[in-house]
Coordinates of C-alpha atoms in Angstrom, one line a residue:
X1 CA 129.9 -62.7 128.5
X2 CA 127.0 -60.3 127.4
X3 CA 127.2 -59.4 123.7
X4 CA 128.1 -55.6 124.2
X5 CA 126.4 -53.3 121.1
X6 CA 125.1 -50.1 121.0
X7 CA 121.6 -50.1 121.5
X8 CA 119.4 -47.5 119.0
X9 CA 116.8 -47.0 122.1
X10 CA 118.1 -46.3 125.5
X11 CA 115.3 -46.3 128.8
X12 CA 115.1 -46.5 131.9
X13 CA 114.9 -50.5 132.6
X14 CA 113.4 -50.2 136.2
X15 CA 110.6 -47.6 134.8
X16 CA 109.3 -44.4 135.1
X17 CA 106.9 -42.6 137.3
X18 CA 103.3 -42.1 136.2
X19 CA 103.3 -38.3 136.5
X20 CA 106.6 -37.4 136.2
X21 CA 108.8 -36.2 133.0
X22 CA 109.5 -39.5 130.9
X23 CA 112.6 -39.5 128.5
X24 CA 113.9 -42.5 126.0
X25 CA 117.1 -41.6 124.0
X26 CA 117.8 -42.9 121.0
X27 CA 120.9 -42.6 118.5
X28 CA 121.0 -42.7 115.2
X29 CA 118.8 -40.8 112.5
X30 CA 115.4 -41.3 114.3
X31 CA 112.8 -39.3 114.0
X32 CA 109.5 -40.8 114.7
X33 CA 108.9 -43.3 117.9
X34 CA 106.0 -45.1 119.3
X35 CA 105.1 -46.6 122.7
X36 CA 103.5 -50.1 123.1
X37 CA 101.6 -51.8 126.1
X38 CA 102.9 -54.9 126.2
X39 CA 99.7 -56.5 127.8
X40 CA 97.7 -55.5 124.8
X41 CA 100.1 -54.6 122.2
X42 CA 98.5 -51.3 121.4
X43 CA 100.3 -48.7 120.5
X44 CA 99.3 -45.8 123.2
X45 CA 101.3 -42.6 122.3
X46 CA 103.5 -42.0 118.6
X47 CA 105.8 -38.7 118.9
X48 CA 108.8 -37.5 117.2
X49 CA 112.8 -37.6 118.0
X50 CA 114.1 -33.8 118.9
X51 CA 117.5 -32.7 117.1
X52 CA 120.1 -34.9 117.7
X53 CA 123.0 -33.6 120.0
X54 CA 126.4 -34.7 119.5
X55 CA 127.7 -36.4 122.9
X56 CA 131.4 -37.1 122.6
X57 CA 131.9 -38.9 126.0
X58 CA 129.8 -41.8 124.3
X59 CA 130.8 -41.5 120.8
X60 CA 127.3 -40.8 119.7
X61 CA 124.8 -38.6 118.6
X62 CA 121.5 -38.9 120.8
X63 CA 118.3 -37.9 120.4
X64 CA 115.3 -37.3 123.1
X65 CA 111.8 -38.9 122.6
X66 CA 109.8 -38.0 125.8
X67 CA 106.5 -39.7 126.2
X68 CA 105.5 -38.4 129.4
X69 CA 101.8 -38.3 127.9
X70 CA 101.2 -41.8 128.9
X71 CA 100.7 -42.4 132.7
X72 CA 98.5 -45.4 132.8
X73 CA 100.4 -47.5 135.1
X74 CA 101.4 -50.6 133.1
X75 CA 104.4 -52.1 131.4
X76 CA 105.7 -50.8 128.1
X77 CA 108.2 -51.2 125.5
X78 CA 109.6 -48.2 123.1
X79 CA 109.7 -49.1 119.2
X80 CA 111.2 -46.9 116.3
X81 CA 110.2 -47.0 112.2
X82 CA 113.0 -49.3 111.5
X83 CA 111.3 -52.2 113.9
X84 CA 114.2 -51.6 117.1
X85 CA 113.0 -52.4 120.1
X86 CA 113.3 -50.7 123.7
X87 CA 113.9 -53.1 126.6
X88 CA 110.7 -53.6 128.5
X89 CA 110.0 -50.9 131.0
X90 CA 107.1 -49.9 133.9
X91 CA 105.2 -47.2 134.5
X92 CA 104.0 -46.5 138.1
X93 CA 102.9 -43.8 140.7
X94 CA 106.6 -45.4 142.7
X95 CA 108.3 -47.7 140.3
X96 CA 111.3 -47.9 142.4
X97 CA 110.4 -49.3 145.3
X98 CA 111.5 -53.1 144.7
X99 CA 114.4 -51.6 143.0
X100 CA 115.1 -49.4 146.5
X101 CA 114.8 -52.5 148.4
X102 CA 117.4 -54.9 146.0
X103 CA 119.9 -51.9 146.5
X104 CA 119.8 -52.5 150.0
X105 CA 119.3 -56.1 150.5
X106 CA 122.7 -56.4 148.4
X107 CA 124.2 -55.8 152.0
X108 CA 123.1 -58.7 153.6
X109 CA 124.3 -60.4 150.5
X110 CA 127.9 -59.2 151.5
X111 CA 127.5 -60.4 155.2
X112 CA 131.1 -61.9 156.3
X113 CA 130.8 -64.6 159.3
X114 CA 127.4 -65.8 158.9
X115 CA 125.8 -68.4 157.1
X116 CA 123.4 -66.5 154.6
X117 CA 120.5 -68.9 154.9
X118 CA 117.7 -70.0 151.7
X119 CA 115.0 -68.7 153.7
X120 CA 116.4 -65.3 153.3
X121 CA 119.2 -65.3 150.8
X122 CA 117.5 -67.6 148.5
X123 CA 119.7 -69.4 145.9
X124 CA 122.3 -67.1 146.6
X125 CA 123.6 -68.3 149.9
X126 CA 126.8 -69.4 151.3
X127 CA 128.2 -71.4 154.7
X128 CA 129.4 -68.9 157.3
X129 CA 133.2 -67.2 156.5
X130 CA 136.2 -65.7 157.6
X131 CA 135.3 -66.8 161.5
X132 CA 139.1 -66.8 162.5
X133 CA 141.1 -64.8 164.9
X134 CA 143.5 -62.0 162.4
X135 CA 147.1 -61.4 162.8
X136 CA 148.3 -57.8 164.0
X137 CA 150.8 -56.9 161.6
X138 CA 153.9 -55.8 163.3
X139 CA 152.3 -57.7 166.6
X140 CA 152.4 -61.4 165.7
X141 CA 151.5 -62.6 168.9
X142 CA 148.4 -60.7 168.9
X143 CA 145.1 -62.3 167.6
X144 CA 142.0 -60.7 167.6
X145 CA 138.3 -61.4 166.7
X146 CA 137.7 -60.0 163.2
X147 CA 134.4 -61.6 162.7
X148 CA 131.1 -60.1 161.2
X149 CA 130.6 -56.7 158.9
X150 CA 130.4 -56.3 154.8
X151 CA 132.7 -57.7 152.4
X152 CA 134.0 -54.8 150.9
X153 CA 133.6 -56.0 147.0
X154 CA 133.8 -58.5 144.6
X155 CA 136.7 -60.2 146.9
X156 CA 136.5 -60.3 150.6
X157 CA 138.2 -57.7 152.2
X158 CA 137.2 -55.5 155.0
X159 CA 137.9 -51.8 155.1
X160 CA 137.4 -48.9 157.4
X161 CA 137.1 -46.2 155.8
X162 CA 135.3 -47.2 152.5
X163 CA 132.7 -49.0 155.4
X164 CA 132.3 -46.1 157.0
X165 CA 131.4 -44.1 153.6
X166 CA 128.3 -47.1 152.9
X167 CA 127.2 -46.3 156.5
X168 CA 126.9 -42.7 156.2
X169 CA 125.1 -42.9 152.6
X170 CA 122.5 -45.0 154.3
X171 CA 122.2 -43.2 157.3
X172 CA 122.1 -40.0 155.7
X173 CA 119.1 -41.9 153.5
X174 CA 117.2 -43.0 156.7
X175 CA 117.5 -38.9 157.7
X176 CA 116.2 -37.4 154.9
X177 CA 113.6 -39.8 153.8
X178 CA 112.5 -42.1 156.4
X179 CA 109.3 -42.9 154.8
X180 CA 111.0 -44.4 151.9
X181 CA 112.3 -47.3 154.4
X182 CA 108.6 -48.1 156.1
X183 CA 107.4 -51.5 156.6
X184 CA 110.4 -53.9 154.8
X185 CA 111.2 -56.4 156.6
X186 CA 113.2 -58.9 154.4
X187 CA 116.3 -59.6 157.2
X188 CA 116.4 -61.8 160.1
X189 CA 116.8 -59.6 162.5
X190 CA 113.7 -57.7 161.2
X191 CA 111.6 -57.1 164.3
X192 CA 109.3 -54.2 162.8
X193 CA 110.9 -51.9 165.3
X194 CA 114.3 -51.2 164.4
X195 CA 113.8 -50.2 160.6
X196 CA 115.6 -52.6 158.5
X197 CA 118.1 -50.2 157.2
X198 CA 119.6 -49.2 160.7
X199 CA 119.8 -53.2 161.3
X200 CA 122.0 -53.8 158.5
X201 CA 124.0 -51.0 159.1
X202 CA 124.7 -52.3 162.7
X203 CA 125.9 -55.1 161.0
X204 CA 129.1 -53.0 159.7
X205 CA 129.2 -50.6 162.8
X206 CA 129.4 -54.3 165.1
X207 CA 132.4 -55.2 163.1
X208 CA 133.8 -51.4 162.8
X209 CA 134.2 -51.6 166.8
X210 CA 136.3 -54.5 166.6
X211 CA 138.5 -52.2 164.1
X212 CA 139.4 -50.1 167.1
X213 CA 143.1 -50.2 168.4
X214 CA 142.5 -50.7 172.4
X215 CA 144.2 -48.2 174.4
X216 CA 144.8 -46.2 171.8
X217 CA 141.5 -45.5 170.1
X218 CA 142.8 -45.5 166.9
X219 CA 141.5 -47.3 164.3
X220 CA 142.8 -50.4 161.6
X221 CA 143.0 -49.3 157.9
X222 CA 141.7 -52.8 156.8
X223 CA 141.5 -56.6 157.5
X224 CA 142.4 -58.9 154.4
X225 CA 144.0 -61.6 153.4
X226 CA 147.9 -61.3 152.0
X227 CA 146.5 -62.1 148.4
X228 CA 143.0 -62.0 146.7
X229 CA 141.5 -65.4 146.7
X230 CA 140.7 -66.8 143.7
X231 CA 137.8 -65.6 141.3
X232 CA 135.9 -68.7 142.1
X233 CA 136.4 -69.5 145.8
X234 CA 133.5 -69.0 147.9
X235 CA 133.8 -67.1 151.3
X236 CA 133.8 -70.6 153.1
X237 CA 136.3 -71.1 151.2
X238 CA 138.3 -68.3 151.4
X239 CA 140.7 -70.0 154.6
X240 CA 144.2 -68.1 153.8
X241 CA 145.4 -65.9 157.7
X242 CA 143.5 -63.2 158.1
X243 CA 145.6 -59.4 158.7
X244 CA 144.6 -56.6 160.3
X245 CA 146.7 -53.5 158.8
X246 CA 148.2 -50.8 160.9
X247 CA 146.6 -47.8 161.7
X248 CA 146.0 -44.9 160.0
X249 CA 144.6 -41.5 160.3
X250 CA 142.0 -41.0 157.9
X251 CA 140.5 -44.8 159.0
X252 CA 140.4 -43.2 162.4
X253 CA 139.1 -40.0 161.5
X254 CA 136.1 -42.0 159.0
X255 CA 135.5 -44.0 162.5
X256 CA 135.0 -41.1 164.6
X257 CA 132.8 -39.6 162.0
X258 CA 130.2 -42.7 161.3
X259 CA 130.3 -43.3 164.7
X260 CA 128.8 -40.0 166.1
X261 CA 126.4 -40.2 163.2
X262 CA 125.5 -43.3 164.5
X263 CA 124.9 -42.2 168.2
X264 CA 122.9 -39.5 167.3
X265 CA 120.7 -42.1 164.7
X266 CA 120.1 -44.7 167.2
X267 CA 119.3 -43.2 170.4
X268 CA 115.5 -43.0 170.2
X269 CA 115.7 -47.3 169.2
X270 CA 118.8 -48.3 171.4
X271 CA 120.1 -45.7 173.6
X272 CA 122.5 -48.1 175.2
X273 CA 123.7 -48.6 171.8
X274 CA 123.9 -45.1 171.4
X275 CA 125.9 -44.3 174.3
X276 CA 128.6 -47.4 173.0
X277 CA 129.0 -45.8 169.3
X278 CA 129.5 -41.9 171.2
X279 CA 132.3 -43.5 173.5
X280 CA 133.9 -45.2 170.7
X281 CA 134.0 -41.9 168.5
X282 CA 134.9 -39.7 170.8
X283 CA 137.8 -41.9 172.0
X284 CA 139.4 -41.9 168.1
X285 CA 138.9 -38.3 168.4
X286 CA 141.1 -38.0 171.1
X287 CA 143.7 -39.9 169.0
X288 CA 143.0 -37.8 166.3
X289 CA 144.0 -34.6 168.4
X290 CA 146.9 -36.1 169.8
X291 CA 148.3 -37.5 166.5
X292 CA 148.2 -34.2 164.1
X293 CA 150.6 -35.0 161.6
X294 CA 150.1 -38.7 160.6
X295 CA 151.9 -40.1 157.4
X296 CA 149.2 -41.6 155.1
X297 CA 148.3 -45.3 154.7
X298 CA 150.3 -47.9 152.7
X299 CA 150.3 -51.3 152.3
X300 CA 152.7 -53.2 154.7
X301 CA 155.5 -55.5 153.2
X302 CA 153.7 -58.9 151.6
X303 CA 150.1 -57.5 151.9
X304 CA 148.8 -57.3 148.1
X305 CA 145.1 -56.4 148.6
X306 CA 143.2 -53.3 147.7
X307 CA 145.2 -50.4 149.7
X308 CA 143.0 -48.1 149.8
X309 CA 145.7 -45.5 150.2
X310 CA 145.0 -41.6 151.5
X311 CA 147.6 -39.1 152.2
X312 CA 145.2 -36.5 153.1
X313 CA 143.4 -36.7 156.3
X314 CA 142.0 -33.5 156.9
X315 CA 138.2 -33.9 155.3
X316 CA 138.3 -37.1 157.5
X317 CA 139.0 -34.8 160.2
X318 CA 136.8 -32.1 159.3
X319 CA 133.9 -34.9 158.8
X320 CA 134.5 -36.2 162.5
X321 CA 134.3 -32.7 164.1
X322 CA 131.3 -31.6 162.6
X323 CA 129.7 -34.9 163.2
X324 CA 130.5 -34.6 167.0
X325 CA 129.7 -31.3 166.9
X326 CA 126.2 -32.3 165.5
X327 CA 125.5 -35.0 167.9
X328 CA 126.6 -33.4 171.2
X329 CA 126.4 -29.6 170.5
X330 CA 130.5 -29.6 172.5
X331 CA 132.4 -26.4 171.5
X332 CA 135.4 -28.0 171.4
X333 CA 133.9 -30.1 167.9
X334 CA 132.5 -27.0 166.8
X335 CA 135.8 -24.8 167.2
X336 CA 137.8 -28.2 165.8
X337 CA 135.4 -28.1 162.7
X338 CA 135.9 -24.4 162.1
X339 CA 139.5 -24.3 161.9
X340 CA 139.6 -26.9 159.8
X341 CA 137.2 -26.0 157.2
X342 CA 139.8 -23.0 156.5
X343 CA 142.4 -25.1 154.9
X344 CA 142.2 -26.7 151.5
X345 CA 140.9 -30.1 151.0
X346 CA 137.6 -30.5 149.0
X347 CA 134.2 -30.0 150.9
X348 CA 131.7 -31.1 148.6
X349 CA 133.1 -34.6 147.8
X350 CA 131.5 -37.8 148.9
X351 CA 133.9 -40.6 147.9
X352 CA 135.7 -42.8 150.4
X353 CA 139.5 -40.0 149.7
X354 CA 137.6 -37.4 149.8
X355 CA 135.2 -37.4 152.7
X356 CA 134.5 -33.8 153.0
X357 CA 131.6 -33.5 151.8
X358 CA 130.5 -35.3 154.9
X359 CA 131.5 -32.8 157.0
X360 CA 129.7 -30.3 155.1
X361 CA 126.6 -31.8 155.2
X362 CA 126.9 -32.5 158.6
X363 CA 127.2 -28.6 159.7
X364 CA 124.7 -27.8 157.2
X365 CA 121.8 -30.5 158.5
X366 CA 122.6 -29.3 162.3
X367 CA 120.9 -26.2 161.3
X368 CA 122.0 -22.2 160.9
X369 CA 121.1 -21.5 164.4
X370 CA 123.5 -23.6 165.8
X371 CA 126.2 -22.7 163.2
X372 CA 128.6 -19.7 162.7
X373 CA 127.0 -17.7 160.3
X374 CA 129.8 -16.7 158.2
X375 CA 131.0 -20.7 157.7
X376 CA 127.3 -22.1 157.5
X377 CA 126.6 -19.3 154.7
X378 CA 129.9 -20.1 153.0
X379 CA 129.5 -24.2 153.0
X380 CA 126.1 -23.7 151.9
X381 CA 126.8 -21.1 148.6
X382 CA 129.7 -23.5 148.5
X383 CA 127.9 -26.5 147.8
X384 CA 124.7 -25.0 146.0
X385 CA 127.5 -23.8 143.2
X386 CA 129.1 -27.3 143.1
X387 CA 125.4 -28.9 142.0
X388 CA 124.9 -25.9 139.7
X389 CA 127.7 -26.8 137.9
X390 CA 126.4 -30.4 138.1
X391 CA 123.4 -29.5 136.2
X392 CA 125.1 -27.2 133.6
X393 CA 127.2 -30.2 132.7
X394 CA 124.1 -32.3 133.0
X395 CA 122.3 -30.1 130.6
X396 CA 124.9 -30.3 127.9
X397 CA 125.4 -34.0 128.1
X398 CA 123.6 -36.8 125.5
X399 CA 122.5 -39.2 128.4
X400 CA 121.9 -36.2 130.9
X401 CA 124.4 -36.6 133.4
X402 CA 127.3 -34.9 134.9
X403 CA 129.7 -37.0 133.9
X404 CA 132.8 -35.0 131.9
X405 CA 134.5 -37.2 129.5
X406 CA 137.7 -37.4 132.2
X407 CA 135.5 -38.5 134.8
X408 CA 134.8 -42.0 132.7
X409 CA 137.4 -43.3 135.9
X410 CA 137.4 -46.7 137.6
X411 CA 134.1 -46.9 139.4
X412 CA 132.5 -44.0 137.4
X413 CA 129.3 -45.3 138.5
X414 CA 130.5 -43.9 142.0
X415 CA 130.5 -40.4 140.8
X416 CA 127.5 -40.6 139.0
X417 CA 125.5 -41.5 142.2
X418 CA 127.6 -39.3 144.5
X419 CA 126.8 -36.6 142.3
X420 CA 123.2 -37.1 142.2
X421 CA 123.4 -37.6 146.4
X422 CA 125.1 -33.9 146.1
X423 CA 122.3 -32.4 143.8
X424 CA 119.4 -34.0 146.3
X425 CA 121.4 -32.8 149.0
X426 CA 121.0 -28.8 147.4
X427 CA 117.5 -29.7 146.5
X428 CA 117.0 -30.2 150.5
X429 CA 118.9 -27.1 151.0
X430 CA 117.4 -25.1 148.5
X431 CA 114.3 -26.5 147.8
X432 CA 114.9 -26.0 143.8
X433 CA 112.9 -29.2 142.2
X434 CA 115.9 -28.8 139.1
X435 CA 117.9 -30.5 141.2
X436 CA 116.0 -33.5 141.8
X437 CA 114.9 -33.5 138.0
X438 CA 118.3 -34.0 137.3
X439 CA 119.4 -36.5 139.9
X440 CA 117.3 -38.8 138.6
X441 CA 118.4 -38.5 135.2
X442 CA 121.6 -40.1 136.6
X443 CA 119.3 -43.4 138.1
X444 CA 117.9 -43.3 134.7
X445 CA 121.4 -43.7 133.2
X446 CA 122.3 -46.3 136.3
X447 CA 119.1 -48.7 135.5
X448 CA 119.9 -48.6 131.6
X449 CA 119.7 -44.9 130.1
X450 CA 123.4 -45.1 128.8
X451 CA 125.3 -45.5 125.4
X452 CA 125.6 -49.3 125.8
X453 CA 121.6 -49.8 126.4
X454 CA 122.7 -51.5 129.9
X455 CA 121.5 -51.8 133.5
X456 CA 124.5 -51.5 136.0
X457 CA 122.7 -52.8 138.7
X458 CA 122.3 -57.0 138.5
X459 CA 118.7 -58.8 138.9
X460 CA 116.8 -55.2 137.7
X461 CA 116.3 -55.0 134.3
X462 CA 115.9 -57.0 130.8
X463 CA 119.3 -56.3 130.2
X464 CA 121.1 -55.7 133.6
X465 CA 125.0 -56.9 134.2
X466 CA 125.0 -60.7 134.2
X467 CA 128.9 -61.0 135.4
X468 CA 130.1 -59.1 137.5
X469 CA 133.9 -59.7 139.0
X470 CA 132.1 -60.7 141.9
X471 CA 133.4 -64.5 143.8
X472 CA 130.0 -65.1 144.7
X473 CA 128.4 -64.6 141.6
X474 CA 131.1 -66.6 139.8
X475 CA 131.8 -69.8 142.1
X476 CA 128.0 -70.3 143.3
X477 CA 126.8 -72.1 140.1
X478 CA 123.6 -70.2 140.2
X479 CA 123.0 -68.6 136.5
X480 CA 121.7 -65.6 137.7
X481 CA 124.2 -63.6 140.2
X482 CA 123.7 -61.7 143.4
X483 CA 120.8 -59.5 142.8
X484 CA 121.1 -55.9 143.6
X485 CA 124.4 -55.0 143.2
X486 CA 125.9 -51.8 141.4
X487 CA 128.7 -52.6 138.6
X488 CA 131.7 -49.6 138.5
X489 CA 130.8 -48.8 134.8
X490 CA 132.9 -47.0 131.9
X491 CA 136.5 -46.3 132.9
X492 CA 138.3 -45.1 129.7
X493 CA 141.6 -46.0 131.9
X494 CA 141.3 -49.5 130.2
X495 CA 143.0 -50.9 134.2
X496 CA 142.6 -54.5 133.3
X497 CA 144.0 -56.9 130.7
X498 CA 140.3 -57.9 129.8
X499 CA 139.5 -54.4 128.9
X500 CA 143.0 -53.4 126.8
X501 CA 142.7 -56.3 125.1
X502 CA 138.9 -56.2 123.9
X503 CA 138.2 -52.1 124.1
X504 CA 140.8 -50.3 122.5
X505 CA 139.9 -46.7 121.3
X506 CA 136.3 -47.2 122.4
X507 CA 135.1 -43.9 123.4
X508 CA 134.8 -43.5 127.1
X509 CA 131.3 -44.0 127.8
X510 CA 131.7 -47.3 126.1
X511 CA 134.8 -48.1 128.0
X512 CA 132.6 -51.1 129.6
X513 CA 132.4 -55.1 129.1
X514 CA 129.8 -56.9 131.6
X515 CA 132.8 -59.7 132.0
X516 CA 133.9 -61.5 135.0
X517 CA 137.3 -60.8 134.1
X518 CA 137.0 -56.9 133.9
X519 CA 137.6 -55.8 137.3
X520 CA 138.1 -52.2 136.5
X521 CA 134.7 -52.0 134.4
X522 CA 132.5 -54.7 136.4
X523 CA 133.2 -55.3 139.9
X524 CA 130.9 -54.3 142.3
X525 CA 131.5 -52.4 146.2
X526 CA 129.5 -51.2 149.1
X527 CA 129.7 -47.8 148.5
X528 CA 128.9 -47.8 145.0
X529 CA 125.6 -49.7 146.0
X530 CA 124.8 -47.2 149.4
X531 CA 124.7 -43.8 147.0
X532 CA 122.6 -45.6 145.1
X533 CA 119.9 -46.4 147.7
X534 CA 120.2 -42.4 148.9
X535 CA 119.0 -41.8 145.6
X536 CA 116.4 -44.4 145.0
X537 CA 114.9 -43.4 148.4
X538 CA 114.3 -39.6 147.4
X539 CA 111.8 -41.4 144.9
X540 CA 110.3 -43.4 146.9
X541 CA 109.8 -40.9 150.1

């Protein structure tokens, strides 16, 4: 494990850009600061520490040092009087491109039923997995191919709707700033064509079709083993019968939604493709409408793995509409999506309960002319007053960010970079640069900016997670783990006997051990990682 202390001088670890606004925080009594190249050891800017503010979510009081003076591109460190040190950072016109491109090659990384290969997975790869027919539950006799997709997180389950969340973050990404994905090509499929992004989310939407009841249209809730594997066992390894869950409603309704995304993103590369994912959404629609009251999902008898549960289904819903609505202009979507925008379920959320959000920015991105005024102007104010109260909270925080002390939850990192999609979402709407100011104050907290000095995203950073509750990283006897992936962070919930047992009354910001045992602190998922590239991408577009 990685000693865990409070560190007096908190940065960025992945850098700053060259003109923007550069902050360091620091706690403690500090007053004077100076910044050093670390090429020449020269000390090229000295300034002073404002007042201290008291920041009771990390148990500290934090002061701000901004340096934004020094724009030579080059890499720096941050030193105080008393001879603490900064962990080494960059300045660069767009510092976050390699970081931008980790983010999302952590998805081939959790590739199920391939070999991952040296050439392109380095010293991280493994044998192909999980290449077995899965069991229906409630059908025994029935076997079906359950091959390909993500690996959910730090074990090796495969879900619908939390899939179907990643997808949407990184398609939403490749709408809003293409540019930021030009000219990678670092997956085998990589054809300089197809943008690399849109490749590897065709690697989940391949296995998401194979998720779909047929007949019915209706979609599986998951596919998983009985019981988590072991926290050593490599995917090869990883034998046990495979399940597929029943289904359920709001993995249906996540379905339809990612899928008419998807038809609407891939017709000018693959209009064949295209065509498949509209079929496939519009077929779980018609489930959807047919099945209007639908118990949420629970685990079925002897199934122990992440449930995933969701008694609400009607942001799901809403999220489907407006995406068919969006990609084929049919009334029927658009009178479907208004109805059920007036009942009460949140709109502005993008986590994988809450998928409303989805929906909202949906109806907002297919434009006002195509709208109803009245719901278009009240999504809109609706969602430009969430991220204003975003930034209040951001503005009274130590560290910056929107975090509330009760939001320190299991996978906090989640909200952090859902929030900051929201406030780049009301930049695009608005075109107020405040927003995007403060969304990347929460990258800066992600890549090290935080009360515990640390990066949350592995391979980026002098002192970036080293074990995460990841099986990979912990049975492939490589030091270093899986690069690119995005820990869960504080949760002041203490959920793990590694945690109770090591962070009592830590304050909740602090509520984090970078241990392979902690899998409510440091585990790592697909949709904590795909916010994160939205965000990085707005920097580098």
């Amino acid at each position: 494990m990685s000693e865990q202390r409070l560190r007096t001088i908190t940065v960025n670890q992945a850098g700053y850009s060259s003109a923007g606004e550069k902050l360091a925080l620091f706690t403690g009594e500090v007053s004077r600061f100076r910044v050093v190249n670390l090429q020449t050891g020269s000390v090229v800017f000295t300034g002073e520490t404002g007042e201290g503010v008291e920041d009771k979510p990390s148990g500290s009081r934090v002061h701000t040092g901004i340096f934004s003076a020094v724009t030579t591109p080059r890499q720096y460190r941050i030193e105080d009087e008393d001879g603490q040190a900064s962990p080494a950072f960059v300045i660069a016109d767009k510092p976050y491109g390699d970081l931008q491109q980790g983010l999302l090659k952590a998805f081939y990384y959790y590739r199920c039923g391939v070999e991952l290969s040296g050439e392109y997975a380095g010293p991280w790869g493994h044998e192909a997995c999980h290449l077995a027919a899965g069991t229906v539950i409630g059908q025994p006799e029935l076997k079906l191919d359950s091959c390909g997709g993500w690996h959910d997180a730090g074990d090796y389950g495969k879900y619908s709707g939390p899939g179907a969340k990643a997808v949407a973050d990184l398609l939403l990404a490749w709408e809003l700033y293409p540019a930021a994905f030009a000219g990678a090509f670092t997956l085998p499929e990589s054809d300089g064509l197809m943008p690399d992004v849109l490749l590897e989310c065709k690697v989940e939407l391949d296995w998401l079709f194979k998720m779909q009841e047929t007949g019915s249209g209706a979609v599986y809730h998951k596919l998983t083993t009985q019981n988590f594997p072991g926290l050593e066992v490599m995917p090869e390894e990883d034998t046990a019968e495979l399940y597929f869950s029943p289904v359920s409603a709001a993995a249906t309704g996540d379905f339809a939604g990612v899928m008419a995304m998807a038809a609407r993103v891939y017709k000018p590369f693959d209009e064949a493709y295209a065509a498949r994912c509209l079929e496939a959404a519009v077929t779980a629609w018609n489930w959807l409408e047919a099945h209007p009251e639908e118990p949420g999902f629970t685990n079925p008898p002897g199934i122990t793995t992440g449930e995933y549960g969701d008694e609400e289904d009607r942001d799901e819903r809403f999220w489907a509409a407006a995406e068919l609505f969006r990609t084929t202009g049919g009334e029927q979507y658009h009178s479907a999506a208004r109805e059920l925008a007036k009942l009460p379920f949140p709109k502005y959320s993008l986590g994988w309960a809450d998928m409303g959000g989805y929906g909202t920015l949906a109806y907002l991105l297919n434009g006002e002319a195509q709208s109803e005024p009245y719901l278009y102007a009240e999504l809109k104010q609706g969602l430009l007053a969430e991220a204003a109260r975003l930034l209040r909270q951001s503005r009274k925080d130590g560290y910056r960010i929107s975090l509330l002390e009760e939001d320190y939850i299991w996978g906090s990192n989640m909200l952090v970079m859902n929030n900051a999609m929201l406030l780049l979402a009301a930049e695009h709407f608005s075109g107020n640069a405040e927003y995007a100011d403060c969304a990347l104050d929460h990258l800066h907290y992600l890549l090290g900016r935080n009360v515990l000095g640390i990066s949350y995203v592995t391979g980026f950073g002098e002192h970036a997670v080293m074990h995460p509750h990841h099986r990979p990283s912990v049975g492939d006897n490589v030091a270093e783990p899986v690069p690119g992936l995005v820990s869960g962070g504080p949760d002041r919930g203490l959920h793990d006997e590694y945690v109770q047992e090591h962070l009592q009354g830590k304050p909740a910001a602090q509520c984090f051990v970078d241990h392979e045992a902690s899998y409510s602190t440091n585990e790592v998922t697909i949709y904590w990682n795909s916010p994160a590239v939205f965000v990085t991408a707005r920097f580098n577009s």
